[in-house]
Structures are given as structure tokens and as C-alpha cells.
mmCIF file of C-alpha atoms in Angstrom:
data_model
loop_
_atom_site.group_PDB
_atom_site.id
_atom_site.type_symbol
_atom_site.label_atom_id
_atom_site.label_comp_id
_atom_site.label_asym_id
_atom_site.label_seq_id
_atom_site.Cartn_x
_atom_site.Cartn_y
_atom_site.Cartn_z
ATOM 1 C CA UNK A 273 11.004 2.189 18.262
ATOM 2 C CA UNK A 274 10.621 5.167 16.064
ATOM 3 C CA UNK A 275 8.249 4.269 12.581
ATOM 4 C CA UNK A 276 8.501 5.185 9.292
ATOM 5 C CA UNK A 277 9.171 8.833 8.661
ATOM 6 C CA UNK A 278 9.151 11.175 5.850
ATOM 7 C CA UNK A 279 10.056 14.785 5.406
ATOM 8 C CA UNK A 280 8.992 17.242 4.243
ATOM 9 C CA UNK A 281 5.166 16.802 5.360
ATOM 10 C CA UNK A 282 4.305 19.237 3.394
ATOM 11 C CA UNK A 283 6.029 20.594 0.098
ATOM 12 C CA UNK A 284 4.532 23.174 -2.143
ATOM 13 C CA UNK A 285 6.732 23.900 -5.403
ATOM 14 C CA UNK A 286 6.843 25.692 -8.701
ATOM 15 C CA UNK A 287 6.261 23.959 -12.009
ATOM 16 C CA UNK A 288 9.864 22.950 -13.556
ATOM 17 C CA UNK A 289 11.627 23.113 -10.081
ATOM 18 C CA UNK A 290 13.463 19.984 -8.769
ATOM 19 C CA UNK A 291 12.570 18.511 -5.325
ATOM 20 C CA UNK A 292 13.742 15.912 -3.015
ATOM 21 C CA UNK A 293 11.990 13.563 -0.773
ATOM 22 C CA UNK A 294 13.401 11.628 2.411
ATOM 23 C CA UNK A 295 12.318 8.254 3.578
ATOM 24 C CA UNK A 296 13.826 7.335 7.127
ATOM 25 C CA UNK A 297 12.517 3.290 7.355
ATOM 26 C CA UNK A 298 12.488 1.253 10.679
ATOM 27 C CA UNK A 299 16.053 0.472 11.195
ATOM 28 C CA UNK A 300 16.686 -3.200 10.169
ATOM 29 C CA UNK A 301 14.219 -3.114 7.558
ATOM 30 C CA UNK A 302 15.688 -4.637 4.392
ATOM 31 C CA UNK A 303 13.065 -3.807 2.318
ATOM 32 C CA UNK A 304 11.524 0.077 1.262
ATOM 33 C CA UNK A 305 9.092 0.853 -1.082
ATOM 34 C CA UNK A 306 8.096 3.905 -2.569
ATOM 35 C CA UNK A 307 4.724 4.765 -3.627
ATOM 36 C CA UNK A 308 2.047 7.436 -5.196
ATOM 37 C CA UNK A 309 -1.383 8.341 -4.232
ATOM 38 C CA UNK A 310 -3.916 10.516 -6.013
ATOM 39 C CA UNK A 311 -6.747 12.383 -4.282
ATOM 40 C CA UNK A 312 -7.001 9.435 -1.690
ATOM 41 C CA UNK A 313 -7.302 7.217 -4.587
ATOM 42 C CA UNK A 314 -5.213 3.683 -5.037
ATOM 43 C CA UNK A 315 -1.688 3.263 -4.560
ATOM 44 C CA UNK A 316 0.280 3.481 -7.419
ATOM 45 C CA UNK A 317 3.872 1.641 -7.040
ATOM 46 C CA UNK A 318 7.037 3.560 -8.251
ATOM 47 C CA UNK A 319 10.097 1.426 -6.613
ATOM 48 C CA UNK A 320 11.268 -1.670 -4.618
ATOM 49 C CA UNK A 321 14.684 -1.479 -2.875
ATOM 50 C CA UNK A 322 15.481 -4.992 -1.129
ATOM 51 C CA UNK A 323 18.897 -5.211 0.472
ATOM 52 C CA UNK A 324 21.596 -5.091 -1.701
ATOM 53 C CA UNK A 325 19.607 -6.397 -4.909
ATOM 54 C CA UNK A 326 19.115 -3.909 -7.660
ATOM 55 C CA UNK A 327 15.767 -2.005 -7.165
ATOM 56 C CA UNK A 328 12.500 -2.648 -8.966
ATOM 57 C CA UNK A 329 12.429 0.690 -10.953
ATOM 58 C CA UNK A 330 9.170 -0.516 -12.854
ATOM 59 C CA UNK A 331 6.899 2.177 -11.388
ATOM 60 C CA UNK A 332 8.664 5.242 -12.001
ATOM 61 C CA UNK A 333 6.594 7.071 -14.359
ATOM 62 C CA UNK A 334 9.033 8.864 -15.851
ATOM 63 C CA UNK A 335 12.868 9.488 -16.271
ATOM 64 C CA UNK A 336 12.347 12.213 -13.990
ATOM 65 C CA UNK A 337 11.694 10.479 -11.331
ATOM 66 C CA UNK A 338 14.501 8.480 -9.149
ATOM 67 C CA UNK A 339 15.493 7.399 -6.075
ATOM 68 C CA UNK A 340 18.220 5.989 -4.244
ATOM 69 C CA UNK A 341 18.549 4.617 -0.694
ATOM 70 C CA UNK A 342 22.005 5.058 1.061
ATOM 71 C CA UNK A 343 23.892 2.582 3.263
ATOM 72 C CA UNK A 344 20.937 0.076 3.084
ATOM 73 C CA UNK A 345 18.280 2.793 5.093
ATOM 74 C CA UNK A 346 17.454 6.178 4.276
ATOM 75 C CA UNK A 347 16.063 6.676 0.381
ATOM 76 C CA UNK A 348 15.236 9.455 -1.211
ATOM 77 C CA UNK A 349 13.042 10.296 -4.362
ATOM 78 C CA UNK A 350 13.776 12.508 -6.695
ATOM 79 C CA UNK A 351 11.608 14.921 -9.006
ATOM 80 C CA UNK A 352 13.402 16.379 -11.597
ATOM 81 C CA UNK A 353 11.126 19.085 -13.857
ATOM 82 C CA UNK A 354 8.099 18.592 -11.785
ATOM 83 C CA UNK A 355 4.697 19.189 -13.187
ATOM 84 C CA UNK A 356 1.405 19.820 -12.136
ATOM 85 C CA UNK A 357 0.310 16.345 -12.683
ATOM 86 C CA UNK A 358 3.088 15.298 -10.348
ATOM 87 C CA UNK A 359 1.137 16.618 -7.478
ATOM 88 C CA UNK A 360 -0.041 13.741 -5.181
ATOM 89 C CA UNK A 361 1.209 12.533 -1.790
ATOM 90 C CA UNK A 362 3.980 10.151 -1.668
ATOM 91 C CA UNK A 363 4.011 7.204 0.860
ATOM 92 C CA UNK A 364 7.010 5.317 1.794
ATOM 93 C CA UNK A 365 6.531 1.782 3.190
ATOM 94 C CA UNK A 366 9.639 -0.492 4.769
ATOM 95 C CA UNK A 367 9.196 -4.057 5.970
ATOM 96 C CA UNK A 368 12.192 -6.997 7.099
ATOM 97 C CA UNK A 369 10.723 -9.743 4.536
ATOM 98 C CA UNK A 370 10.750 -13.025 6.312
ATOM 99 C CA UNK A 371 10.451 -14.839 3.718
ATOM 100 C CA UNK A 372 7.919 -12.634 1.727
ATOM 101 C CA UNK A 373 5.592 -12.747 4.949
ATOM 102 C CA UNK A 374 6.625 -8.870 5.511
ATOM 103 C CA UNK A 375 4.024 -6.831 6.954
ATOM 104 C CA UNK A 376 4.299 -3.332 5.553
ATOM 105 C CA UNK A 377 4.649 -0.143 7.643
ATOM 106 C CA UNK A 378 4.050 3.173 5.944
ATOM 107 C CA UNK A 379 4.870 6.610 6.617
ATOM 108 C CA UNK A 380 2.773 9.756 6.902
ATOM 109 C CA UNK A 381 3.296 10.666 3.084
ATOM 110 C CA UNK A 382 4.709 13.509 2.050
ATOM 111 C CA UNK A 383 2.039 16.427 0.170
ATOM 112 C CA UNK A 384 3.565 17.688 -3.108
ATOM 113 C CA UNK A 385 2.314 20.193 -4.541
ATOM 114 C CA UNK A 386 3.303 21.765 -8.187
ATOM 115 C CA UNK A 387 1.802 25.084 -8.473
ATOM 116 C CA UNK B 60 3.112 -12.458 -12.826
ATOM 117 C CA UNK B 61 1.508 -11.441 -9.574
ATOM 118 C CA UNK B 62 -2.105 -8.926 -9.762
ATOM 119 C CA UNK B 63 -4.834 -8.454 -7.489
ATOM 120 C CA UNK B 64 -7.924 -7.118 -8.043
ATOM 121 C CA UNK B 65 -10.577 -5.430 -6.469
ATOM 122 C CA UNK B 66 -13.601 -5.369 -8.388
ATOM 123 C CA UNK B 67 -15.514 -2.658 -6.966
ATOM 124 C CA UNK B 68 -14.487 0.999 -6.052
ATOM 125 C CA UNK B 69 -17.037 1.434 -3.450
ATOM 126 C CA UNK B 70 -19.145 -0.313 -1.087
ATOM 127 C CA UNK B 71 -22.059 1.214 0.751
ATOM 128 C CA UNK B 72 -23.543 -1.004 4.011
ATOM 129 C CA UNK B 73 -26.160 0.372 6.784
ATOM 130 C CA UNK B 74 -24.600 0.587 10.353
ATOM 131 C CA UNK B 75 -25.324 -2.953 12.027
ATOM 132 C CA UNK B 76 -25.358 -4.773 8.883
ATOM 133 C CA UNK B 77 -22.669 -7.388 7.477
ATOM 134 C CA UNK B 78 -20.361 -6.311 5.287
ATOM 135 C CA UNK B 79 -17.996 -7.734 2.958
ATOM 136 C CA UNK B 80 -15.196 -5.973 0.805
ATOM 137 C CA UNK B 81 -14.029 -8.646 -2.250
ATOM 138 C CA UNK B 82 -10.243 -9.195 -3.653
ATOM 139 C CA UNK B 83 -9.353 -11.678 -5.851
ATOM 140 C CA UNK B 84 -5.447 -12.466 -7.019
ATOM 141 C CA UNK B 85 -3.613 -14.234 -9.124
ATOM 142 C CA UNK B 86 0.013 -15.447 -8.529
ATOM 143 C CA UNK B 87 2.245 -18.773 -9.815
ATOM 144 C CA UNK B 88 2.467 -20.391 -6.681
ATOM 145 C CA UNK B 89 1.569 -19.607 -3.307
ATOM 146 C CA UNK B 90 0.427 -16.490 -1.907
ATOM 147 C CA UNK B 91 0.703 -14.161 0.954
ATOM 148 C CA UNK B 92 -2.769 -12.133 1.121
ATOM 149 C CA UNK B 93 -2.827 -8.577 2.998
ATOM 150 C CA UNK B 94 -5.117 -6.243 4.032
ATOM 151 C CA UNK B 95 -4.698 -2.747 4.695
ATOM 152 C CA UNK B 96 -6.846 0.186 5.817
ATOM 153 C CA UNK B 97 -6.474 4.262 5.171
ATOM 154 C CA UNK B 98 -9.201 5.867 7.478
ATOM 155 C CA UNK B 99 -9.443 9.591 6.834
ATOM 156 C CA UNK B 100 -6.525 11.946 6.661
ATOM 157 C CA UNK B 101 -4.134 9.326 8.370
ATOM 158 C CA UNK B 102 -1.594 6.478 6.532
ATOM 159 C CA UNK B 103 -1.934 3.154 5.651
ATOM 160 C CA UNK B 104 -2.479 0.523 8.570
ATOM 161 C CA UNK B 105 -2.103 -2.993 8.427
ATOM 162 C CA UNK B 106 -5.278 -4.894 9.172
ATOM 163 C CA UNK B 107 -4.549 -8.760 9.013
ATOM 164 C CA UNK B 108 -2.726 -11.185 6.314
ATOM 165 C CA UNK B 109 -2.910 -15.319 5.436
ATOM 166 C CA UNK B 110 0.179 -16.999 5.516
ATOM 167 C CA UNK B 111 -0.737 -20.346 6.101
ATOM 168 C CA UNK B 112 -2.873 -22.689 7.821
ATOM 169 C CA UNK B 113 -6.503 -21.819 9.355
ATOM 170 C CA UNK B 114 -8.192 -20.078 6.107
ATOM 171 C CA UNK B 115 -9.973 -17.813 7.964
ATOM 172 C CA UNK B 116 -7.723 -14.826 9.382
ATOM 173 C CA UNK B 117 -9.135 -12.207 12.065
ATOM 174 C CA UNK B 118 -7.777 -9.092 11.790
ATOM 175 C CA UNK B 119 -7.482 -5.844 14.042
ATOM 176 C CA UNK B 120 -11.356 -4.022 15.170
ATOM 177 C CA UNK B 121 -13.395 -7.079 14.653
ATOM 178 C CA UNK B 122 -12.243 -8.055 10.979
ATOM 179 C CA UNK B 123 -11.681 -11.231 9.408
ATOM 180 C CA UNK B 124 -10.816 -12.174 5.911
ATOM 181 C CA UNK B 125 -11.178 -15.980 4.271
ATOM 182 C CA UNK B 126 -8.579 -17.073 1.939
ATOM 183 C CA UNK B 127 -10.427 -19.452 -0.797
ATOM 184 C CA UNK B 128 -7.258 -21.378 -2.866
ATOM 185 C CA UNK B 129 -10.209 -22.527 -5.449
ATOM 186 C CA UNK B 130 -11.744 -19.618 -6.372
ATOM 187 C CA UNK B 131 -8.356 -17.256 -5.301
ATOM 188 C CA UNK B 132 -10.399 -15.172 -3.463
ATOM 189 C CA UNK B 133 -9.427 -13.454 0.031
ATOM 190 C CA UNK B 134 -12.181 -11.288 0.855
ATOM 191 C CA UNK B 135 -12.754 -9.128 4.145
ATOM 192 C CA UNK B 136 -15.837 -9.510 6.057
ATOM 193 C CA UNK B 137 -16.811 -7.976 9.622
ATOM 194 C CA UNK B 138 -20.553 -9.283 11.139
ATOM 195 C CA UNK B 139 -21.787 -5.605 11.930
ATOM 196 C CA UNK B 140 -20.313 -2.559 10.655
ATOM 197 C CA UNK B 141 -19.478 0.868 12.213
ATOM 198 C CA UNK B 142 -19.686 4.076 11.048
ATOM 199 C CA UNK B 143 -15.779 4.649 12.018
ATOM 200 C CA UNK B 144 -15.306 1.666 9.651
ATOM 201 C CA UNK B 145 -15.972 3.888 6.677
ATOM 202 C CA UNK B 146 -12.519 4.033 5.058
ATOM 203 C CA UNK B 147 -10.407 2.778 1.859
ATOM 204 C CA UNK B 148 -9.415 -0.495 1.850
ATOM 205 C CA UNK B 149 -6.611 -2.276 -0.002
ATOM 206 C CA UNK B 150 -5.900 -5.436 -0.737
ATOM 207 C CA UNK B 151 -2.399 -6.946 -1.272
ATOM 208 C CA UNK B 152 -0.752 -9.968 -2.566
ATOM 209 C CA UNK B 153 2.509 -11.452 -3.075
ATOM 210 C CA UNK B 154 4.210 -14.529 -4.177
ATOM 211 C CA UNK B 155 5.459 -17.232 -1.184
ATOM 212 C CA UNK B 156 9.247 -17.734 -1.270
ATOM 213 C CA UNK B 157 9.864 -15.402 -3.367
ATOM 214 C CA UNK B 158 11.400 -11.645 -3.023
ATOM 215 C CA UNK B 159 9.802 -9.714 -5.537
ATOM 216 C CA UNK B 160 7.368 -6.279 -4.594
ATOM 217 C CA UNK B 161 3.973 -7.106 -2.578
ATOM 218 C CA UNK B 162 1.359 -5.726 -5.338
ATOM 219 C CA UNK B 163 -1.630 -3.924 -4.307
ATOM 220 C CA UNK B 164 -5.299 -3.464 -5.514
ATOM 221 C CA UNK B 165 -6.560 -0.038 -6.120
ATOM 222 C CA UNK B 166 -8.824 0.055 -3.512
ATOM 223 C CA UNK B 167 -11.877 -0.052 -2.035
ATOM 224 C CA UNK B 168 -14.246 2.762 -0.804
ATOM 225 C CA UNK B 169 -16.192 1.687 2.120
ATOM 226 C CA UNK B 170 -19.051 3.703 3.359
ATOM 227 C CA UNK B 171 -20.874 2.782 6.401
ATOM 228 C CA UNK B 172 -24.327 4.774 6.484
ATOM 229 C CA UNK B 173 -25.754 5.185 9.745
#
């Protein structure tokens, strides 16, 4: 029972370049959520995917940003332009939401940096 | 709509003391209440969460958390606190029956001084 994992770890980039970001949830896990973090500061939401439902795009901060999650599992976000500001680590969480009881498990992040 | 908040960014406590990290929500019906921890350099962890029943909750490393309906508060309380409890902490809440995101607070700094 592998857990959430994300790749790259680590990703270093140049301002204006495009990156990509891979979320591998636990398998069976309906739900995946991406999110944002600052300097180890709060969590800052960017999108909900829930089964087959349209995701919850409400967090993206920008039309820069998307994501998309294949065949119900792996989801990736997208960085189009990036800028310096973009820098932060991004979590991804999945959870199977019984009935909104869903306990959250979150990967090791992945480190952007925009040079 | 569903918000939590936690109303202060950091919370000092001496090693051996009580301590107590405050969340308060706000949802239409009935909530789910989570709490998670981010120790240093490593991910988020889930620490305990109130579904139903008993109001107090214990958590993983000695935690507990009380879930007060009247004054929708669900803070997070341990009797004596350990250095290697110094960490962020974030509260979460979301609305029962219902399939929409789990929103968080933006955290709370805890700092246990020895």
C-alpha cells in the first residue's frame, strides 16, 4: 500500500518556462486535491477532482494554472508562463470520501522553484 | 458556505505545560472537524477528526480536540506539551453529507519552549 506520491521532488525552472507536475493518489481514492504552500505558511487550495464530477477549479490563481487527472487517478498540474511568485511547494492530497468523513493523505510536495 | 478559522498564527507554551491550539468554523449544517499536523521539513499528517458522537476526540501522540456545536468551536488541547510537538497545525472543516472540498485554516504555529 504505496501513499501519495509526487514527482518531481524537486524542480528548479526559468521564469516564462512551462512545467508539469504529477500526482500518483492511493489507488481507489475518488477524491484528489491539489494545493499551494508558501514558506511553510497555510495551505492555499487550487482544485478538487471528485470522481467523475466536474472539478472545483476555484483556487487556481490564474489561467495559467490547470490540471487534469486521467482515468479517475493520476492528475497533473500545469504551469504555463511561470513566475517568480509561483515558487512554493505544491502538495497533493487524495482521500475515498465516505460520505464526506474522508481523511486526507498528502504527498511529499513537490519544490518549485522560478529562478 | 463552509470557513474555518484559526485566530492566532502562533502559539508559544513552556515544555510540561497545557496547551491548547483554537479553530472555530462555520458551515450550514453539520460538520466534519479535522486536524492536521506539518512537523518540520516533512508533509501533512492527519492527527484526529469528529464525526459524531462522544464530543471529545483523542487524536494520535497524546492529543485530543473537543467539538463545541454552541459556540462552533473544535479546538486541540494536549495536558503537557513536548518540545517535538512544536509544529504547524491546521485545522479543517467540511460540510456532513455533502461532497464539496474539505476547507482548511491557515494555520497555526506552535512553539513548545523548553
Amino acid at each position: 500500500g504505496a501513499g501519495v506520491s509526487q514527482s518531481p521532488s524537486n524542480k528548479v525552472t526559468e521564469k516564462g518556462k512551462d512545467v508539469e507536475l504529477r500526482c500518483d493518489p492511493i489507488s481507489g481514492h475518488t477524491a484528489l486535491y491539489w494545493y499551494r504552500q508558501s514558506l511553510g505558511q497555510g495551505l492555499e487550495f487550487l482544485i478538487y477532482f471528485q470522481g467523475n464530477s466536474a472539478p472545483d477549479k476555484s483556487g487556481l490563481p490564474s489561467d495559467r494554472f490547470s490540471a487534469e487527472r486521467t482515468g479517475g487517478s493520476v492528475s497533473t498540474l500545469t504551469i504555463q508562463r511561470t513566475q517568480q511568485e509561483d515558487s512554493a511547494v505544491y502538495l497533493c492530497a487524495s482521500s475515498f470520501p465516505a460520505g464526506g468523513t474522508d481523511t486526507q493523505y498528502f504527498g511529499p510536495g513537490t519544490r518549485l522553484t522560478v529562478l | 458556505a463552509q470557513s474555518v478559522a484559526q485566530p492566532e498564527d502562533q502559539v508559544n507554551v513552556a515544555e510540561g505545560n497545557p496547551l491548547t491550539v483554537k479553530c472555530t468554523y462555520s458551515v450550514s449544517g453539520n460538520p466534519y472537524l479535522f486536524w492536521y499536523v506539518q512537523y518540520p521539513n516533512r508533509g501533512l499528517q492527519f492527527l484526529l477528526k469528529y464525526i459524531t458522537g462522544d464530543n471529545l476526540v483523542k487524536g494520535s501522540y497524546g492529543f485530543e480536540a473537543e467539538f463545541n456545536k454552541s459556540q462552533t468551536s473544535f479546538h486541540l488541547k494536549k495536558p503537557s506539551a513536548l518540545v517535538s510537538d512544536s509544529a504547524l497545525y491546521f485545522c479543517a472543516v467540511r460540510e456532513k453529507n455533502r461532497d464539496d472540498k474539505i476547507i482548511f485554516g491557515k494555520g497555526t504555529r506552535l512553539h513548545i519552549l523548553p
